[in-house]
Coordinates of C-alpha atoms and ligand atoms in Angstrom, one line a residue:
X1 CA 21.5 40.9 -70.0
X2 CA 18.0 40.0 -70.5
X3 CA 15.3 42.6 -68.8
X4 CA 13.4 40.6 -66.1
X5 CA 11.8 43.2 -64.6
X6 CA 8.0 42.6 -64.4
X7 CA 8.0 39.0 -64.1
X8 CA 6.6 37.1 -61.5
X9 CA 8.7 33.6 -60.4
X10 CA 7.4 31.3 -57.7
X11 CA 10.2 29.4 -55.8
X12 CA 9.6 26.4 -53.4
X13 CA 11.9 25.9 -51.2
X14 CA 11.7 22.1 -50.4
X15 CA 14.2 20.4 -47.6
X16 CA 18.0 21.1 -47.8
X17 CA 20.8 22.7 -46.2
X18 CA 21.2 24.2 -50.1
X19 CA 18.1 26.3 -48.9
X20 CA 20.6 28.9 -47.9
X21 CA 21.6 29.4 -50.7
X22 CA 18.2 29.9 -52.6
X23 CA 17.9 33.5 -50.2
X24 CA 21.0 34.5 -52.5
X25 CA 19.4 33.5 -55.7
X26 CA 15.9 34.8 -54.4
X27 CA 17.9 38.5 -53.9
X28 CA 19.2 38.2 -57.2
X29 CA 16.2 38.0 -59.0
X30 CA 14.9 40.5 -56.9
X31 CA 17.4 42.8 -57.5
X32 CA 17.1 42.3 -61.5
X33 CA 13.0 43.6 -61.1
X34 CA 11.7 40.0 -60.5
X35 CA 8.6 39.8 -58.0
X36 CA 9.7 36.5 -56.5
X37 CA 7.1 34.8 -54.0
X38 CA 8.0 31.8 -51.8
X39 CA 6.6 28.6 -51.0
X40 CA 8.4 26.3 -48.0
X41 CA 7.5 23.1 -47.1
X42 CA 7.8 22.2 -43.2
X43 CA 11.1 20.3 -44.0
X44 CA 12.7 23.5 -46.1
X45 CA 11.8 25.5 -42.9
X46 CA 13.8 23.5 -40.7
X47 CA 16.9 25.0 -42.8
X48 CA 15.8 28.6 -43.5
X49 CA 13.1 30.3 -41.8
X50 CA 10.3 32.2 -44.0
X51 CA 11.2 35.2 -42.4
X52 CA 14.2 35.3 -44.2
X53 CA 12.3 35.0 -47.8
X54 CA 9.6 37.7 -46.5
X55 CA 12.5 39.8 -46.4
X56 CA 14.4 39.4 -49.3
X57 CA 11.5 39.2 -51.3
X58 CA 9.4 41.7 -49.6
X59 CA 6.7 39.1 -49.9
X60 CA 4.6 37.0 -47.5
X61 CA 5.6 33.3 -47.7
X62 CA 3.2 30.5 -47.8
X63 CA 3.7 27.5 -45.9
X64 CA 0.4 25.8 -45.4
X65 CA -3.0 25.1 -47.7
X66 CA -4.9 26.6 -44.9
X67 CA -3.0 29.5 -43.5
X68 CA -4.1 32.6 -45.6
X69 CA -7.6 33.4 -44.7
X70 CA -7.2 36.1 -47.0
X71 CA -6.3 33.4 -49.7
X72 CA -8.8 30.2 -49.6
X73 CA -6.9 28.4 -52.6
X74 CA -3.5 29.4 -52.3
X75 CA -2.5 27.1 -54.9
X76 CA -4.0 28.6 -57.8
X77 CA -3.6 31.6 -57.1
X78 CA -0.2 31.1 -56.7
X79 CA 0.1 29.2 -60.1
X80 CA -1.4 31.7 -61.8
X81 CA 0.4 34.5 -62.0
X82 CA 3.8 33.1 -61.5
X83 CA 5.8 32.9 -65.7
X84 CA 7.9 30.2 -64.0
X85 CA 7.7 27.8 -61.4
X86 CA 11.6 26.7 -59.4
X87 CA 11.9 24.3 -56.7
X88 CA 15.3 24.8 -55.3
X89 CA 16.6 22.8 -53.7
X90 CA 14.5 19.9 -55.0
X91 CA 14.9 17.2 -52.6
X92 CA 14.3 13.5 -53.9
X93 CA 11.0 13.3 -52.4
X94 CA 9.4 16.3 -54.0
X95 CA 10.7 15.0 -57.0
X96 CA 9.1 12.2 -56.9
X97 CA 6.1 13.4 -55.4
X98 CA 5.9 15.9 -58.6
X99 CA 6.8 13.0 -60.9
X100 CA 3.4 11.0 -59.9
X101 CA 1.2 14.0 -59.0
X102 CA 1.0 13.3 -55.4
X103 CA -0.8 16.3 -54.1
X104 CA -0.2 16.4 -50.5
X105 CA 0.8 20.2 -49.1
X106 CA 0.9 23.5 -50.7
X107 CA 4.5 22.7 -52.6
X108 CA 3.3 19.7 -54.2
X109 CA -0.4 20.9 -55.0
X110 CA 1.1 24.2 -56.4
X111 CA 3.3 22.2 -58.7
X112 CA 0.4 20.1 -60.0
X113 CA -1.5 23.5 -61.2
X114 CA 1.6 25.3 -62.4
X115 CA 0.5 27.4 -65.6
X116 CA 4.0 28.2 -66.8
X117 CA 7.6 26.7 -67.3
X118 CA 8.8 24.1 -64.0
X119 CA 12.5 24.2 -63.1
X120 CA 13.6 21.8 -60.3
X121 CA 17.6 22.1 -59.3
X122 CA 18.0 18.5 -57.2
X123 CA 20.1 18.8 -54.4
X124 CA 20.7 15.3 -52.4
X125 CA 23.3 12.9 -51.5
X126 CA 24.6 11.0 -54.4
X127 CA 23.5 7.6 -53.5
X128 CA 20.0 9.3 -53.4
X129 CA 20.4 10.9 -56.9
X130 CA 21.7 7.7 -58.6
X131 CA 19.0 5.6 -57.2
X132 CA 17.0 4.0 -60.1
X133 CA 13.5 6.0 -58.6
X134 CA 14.8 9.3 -58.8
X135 CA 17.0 8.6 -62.0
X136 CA 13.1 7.4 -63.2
X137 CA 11.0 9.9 -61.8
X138 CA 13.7 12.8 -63.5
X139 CA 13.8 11.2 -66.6
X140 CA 9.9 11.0 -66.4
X141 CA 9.8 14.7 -65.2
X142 CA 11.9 16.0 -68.1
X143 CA 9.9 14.1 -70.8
X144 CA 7.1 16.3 -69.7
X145 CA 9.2 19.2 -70.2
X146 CA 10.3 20.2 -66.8
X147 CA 13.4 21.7 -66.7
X148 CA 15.8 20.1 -64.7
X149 CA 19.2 21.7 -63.9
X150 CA 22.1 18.9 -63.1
X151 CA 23.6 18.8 -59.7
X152 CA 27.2 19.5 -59.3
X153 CA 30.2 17.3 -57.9
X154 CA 31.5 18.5 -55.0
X155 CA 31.2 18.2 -50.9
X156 CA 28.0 17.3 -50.0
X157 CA 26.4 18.4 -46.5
X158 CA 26.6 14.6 -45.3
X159 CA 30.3 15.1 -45.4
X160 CA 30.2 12.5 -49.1
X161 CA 31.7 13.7 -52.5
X162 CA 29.9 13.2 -55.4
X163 CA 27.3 14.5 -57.2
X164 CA 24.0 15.6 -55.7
X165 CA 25.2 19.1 -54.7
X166 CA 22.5 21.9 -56.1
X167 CA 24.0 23.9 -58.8
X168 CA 25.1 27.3 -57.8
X169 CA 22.7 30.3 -57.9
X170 CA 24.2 32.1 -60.7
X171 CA 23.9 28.4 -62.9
X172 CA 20.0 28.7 -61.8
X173 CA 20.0 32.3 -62.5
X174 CA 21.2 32.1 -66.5
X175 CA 18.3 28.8 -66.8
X176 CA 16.0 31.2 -65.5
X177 CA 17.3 33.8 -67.7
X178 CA 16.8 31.9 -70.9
X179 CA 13.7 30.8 -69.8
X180 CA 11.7 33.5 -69.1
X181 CA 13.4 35.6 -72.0
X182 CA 11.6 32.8 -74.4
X183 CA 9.3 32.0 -72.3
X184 CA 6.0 32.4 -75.4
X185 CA 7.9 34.2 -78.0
X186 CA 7.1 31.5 -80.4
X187 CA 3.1 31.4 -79.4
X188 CA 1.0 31.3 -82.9
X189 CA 3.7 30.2 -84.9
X190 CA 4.2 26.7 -86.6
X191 CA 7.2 24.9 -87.0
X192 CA 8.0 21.3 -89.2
X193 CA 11.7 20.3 -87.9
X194 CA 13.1 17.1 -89.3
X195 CA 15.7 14.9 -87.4
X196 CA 17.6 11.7 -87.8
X197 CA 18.8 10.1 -90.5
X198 CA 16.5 8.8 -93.4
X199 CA 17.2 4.7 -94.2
X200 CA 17.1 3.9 -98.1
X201 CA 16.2 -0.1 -97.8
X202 CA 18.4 -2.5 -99.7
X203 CA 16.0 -5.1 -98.5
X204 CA 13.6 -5.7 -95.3
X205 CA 17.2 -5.8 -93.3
X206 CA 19.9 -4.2 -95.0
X207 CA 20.1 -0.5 -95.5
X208 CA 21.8 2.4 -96.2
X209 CA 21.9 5.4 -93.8
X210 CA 24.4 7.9 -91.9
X211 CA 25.5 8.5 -88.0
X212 CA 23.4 11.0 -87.8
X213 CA 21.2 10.5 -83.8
X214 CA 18.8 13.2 -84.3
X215 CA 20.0 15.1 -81.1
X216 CA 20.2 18.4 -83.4
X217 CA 16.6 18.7 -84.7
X218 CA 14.9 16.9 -81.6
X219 CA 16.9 20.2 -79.8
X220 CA 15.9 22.7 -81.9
X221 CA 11.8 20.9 -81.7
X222 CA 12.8 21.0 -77.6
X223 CA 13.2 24.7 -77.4
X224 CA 10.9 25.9 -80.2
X225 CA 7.8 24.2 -78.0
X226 CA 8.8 25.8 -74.6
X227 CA 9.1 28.9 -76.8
X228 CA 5.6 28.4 -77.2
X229 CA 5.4 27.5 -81.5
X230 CA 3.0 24.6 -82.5
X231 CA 6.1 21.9 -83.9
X232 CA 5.5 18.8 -86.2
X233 CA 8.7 16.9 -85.5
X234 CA 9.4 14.7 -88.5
X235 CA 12.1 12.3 -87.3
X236 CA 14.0 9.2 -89.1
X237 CA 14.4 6.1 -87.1
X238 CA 15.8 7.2 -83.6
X239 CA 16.1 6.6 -79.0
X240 CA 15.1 9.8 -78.6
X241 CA 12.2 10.3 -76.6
X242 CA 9.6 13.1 -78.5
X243 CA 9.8 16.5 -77.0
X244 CA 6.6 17.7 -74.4
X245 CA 4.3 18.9 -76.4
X246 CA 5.8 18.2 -79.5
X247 CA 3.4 16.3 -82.8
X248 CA 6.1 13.2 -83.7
X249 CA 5.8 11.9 -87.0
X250 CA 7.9 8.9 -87.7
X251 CA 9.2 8.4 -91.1
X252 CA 12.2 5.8 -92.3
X253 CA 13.2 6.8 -96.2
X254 CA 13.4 10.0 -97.7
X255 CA 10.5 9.5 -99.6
X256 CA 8.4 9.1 -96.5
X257 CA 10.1 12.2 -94.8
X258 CA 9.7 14.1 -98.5
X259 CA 5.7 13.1 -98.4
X260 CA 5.2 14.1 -94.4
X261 CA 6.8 17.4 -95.0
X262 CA 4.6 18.2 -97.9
X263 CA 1.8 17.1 -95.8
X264 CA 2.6 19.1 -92.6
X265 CA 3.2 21.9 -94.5
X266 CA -0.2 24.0 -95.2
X267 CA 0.0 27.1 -92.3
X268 CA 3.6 26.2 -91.7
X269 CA 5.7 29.4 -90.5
X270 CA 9.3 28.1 -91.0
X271 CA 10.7 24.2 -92.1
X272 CA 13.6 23.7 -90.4
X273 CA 15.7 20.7 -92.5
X274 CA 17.6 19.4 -89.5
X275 CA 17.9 15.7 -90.7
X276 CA 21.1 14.3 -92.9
X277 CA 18.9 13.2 -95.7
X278 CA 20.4 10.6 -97.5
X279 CA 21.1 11.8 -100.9
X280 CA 20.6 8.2 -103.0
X281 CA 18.7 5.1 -102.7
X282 CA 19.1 1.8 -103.7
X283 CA 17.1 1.8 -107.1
X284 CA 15.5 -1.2 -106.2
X285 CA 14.2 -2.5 -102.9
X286 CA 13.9 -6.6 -102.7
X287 CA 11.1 -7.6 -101.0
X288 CA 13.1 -10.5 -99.4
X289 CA 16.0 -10.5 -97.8
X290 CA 18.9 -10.8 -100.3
X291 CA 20.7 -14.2 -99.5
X292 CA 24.3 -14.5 -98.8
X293 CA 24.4 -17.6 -101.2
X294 CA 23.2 -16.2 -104.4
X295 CA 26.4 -14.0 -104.4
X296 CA 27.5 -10.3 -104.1
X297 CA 24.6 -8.2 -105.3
X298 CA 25.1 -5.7 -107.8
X299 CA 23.6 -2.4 -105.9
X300 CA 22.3 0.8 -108.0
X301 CA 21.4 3.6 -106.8
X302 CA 19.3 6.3 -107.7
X303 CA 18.9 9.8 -106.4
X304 CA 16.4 10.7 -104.0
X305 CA 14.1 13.8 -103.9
X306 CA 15.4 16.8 -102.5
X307 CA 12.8 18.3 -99.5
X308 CA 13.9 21.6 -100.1
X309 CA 13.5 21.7 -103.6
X310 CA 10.3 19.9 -103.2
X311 CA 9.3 22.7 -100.8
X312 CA 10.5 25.5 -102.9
X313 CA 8.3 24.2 -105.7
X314 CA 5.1 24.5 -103.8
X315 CA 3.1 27.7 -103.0
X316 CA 4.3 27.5 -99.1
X317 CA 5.7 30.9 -98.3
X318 CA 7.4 29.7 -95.1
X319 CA 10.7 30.4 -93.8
X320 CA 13.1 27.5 -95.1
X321 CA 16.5 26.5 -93.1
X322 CA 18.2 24.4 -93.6
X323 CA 22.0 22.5 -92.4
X324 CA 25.4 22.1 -93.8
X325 CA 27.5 19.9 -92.3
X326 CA 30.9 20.2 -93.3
X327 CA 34.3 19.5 -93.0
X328 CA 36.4 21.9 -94.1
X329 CA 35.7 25.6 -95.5
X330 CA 32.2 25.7 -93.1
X331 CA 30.6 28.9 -94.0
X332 CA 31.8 29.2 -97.3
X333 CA 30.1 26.1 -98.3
X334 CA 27.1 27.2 -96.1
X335 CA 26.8 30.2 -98.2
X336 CA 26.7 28.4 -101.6
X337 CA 24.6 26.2 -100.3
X338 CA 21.8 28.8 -98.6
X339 CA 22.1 30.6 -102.3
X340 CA 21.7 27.1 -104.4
X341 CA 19.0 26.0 -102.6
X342 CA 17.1 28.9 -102.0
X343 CA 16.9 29.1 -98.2
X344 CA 16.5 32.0 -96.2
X345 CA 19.1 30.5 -92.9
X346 CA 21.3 27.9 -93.0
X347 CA 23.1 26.7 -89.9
X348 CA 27.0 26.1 -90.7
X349 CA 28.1 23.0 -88.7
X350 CA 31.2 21.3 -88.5
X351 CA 31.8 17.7 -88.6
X352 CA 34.4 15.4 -88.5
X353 CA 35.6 16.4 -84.9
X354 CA 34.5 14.9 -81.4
X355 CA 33.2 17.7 -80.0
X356 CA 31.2 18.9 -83.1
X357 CA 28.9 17.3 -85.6
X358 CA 27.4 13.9 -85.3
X359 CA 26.1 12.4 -82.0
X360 CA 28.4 15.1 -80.3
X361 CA 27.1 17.1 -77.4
X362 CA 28.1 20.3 -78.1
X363 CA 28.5 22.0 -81.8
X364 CA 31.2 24.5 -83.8
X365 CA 28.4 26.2 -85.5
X366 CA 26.8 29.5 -86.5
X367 CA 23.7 30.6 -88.3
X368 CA 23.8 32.1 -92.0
X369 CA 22.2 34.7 -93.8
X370 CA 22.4 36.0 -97.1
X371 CA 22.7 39.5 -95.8
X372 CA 25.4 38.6 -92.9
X373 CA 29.0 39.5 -93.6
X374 CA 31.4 38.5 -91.0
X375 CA 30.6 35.0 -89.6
X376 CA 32.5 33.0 -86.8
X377 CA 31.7 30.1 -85.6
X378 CA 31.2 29.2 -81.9
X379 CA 31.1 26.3 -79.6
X380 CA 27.4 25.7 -78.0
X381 CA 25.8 22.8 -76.7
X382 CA 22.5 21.7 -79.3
X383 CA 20.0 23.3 -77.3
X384 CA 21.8 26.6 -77.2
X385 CA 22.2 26.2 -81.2
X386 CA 18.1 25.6 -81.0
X387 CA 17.9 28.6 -79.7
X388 CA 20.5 30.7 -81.4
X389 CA 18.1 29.5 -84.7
X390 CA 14.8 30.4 -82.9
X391 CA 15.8 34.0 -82.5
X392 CA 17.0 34.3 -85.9
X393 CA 13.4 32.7 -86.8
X394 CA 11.3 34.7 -84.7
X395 CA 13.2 38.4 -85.9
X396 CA 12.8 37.3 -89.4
X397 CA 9.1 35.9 -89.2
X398 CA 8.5 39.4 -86.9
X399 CA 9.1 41.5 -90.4
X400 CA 7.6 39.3 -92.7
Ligands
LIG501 N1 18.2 17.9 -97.7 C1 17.0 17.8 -98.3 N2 16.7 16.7 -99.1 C2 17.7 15.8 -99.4 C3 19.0 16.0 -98.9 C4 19.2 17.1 -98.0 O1 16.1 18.6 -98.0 N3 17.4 14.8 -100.2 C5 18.5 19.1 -96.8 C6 19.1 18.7 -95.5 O2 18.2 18.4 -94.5 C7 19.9 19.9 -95.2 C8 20.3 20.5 -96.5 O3 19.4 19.9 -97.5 O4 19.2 20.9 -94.5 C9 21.7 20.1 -96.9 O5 22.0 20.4 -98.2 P1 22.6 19.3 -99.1 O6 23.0 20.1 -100.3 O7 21.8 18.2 -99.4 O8 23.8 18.9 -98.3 P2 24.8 17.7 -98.5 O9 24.0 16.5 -98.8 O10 25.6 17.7 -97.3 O11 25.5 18.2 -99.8 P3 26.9 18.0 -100.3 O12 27.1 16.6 -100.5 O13 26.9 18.9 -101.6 O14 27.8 18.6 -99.3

């Protein structure tokens, strides 16, 4: 388990009967070496008094802007030295308070100066949760990079089923985990991740692509920016919405992703080649669209560039990884293909399967060295994949 001892987490507890059970989650991070203060808002106090954080937590909790002589802006002082900001339970109205910077007590202000990562686990009744505002305000919340951990299905306090029920301390406690464990292990390093499939134009509405949604290297661009690296996301045609924090650079051919690789590159510390590149193009592009009457069209193709190649032939000393999907034989052919091309990781994926590869949400998969011996795959959603990659990034830029 991760060593927490030594950092500092600031928990508001906003209004919810699952208030109770943030005192358990409160001793556990205490008991790991955590210095955990509290914030309550006059609603969350109704459900647990402050006395019962003061004494878990050995710390004074703050319920008002004005109620610390000893601390005249309690809201920065607060933000300052917490590594990670959790409001648990979030209820739907600090939510959406936080999602349009209302500042109107010391929950809400404190949220709006907040220095390091913000973790909100909603807890509400499931009408609540699946009304368009808070769906809105979430999705608006977690394109800024706040963390937000799902609500289970279960009883709710209203006596309903459905979802809306805060997940369980011990869920909370591995977010926070992972969180604080990467919390700026990244900081001073640059990363260019490509994503999505490349399109090689037939003509200006027909072309030639693969499945591939992006979800992998938008991920692994997700977690490398909360890990605190500089990322130039370099992404083919996609829905995904662009990281917090992230640079996005949109590309549609190979060609374009080849020349805003190249580009991104100077001070790069590692490339990680995430998108399905396609490997040929037709060899010539119509400038009008190719009419159904003038007959089947005869369609060459021609290779494209290989990135990685094109990489290996500059003077860039950065870390190169780069993907093998495959079907059968995984890390074998990740292996010859981390020694053919030259690259220092490669990430062995399977694909082919529903619950691994292409648009899938979680992935068979394992990182590759030349120097590792005994490989297995596991089963991990994306992000965990992201992450799996950071660390091997981070220990190998660490000896470089
Ligand atoms: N790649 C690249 N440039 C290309 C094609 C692929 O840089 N024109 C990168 C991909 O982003 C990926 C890695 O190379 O990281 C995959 O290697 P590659 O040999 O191209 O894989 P496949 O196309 O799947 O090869 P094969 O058909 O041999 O399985």
């Amino acid at each position: 388990m991760f060593d927490l001892a030594g950092k500092n987490v600031l928990i508001g507890v906003s209004g919810g009967i699952a208030a109770y059970k943030v005192a358990e989650l409160a001793r556990m991070l205490v008991r790991g070496g955590v210095n955990v203060k509290v914030i309550m808002t006059s609603s969350g106090q109704q459900f647990v008094t402050p006395l019962t954080f003061r004494t878990i937590t050995g710390n004074p909790v703050a319920t008002s802007m004005w109620s610390d002589p000893a601390s005249p802006l309690p809201h920065i002082s607060l933000s300052e030295e917490a590594d990670l900001m959790l409001v648990a339970p979030a209820t739907a109205n600090i939510i959406a308070k936080h999602a349009k910077g209302v500042a109107d007590d010391l929950l809400s202000t404190t949220l709006l100066a907040a220095r390091g990562t913000v973790v909100l686990a909603p807890a509400m009744n499931t009408r609540m949760y699946f009304h368009p505002s808070t769906q809105e305000n979430l999705a608006a919340l977690r394109d800024r990079g706040v963390v937000i951990i799902e609500p289970g299905e279960g009883e709710l306090a209203c006596g309903d089923e459905g979802i809306g029920r805060m997940a369980e301390p011990s869920e909370i406690m591995e977010v926070l985990e992972r969180e604080l464990k990467h919390a700026s292990d990244l900081a001073g390093r640059r990363l260019v991740i490509t994503a999505g499939a490349t399109r090689e134009h037939l003509d200006p509405v027909r072309f030639i692509s693969n499945p591939s949604t992006g979800r992998m290297g938008f991920a692994v661009a997700e977690r490398a920016s909360r890990r605190g690296a500089e990322v130039v996301l370099v992404s083919g045609p996609t829905v995904l919405a662009c990281p917090a924090g992230v640079k996005l650079v949109p590309v549609v051919s190979a060609a374009e992703m080849k020349q805003a690789v190249l580009d991104n590159l100077p001070g790069t510390d590692a490339l990680v080649m995430a998108a399905a590149v396609a490997d040929f193009r037709p060899s010539v592009r119509m400038p009008k669209k190719i009419k159904k009457r003038d007959g089947i069209p005869e369609i060459n193709l021609e290779p494209t560039e290989d990135i990685i190649n094109e990489v290996k032939k500059t003077t860039s000393e950065c870390l190169v990884v780069g993907f093998a999907a495959e079907t059968d034989d995984v890390v074998e052919n990740a292996r010859k293909k981390l020694t053919e091309k030259g690259m220092d990781l490669v990430v062995a994926n399977r694909v082919g399967e529903p619950d691994s590869g292409f648009a899938a949400e979680t992935d068979l998969a394992a990182v590759v060295s030349a120097g590792d011996e005994k490989v297995e795959l596991a089963m991990m959603s994306k992000s965990d994949l992201g992450d799996v990659l950071l660390d091997r990034i981070s220990e190998m830029l660490e000896v470089l």
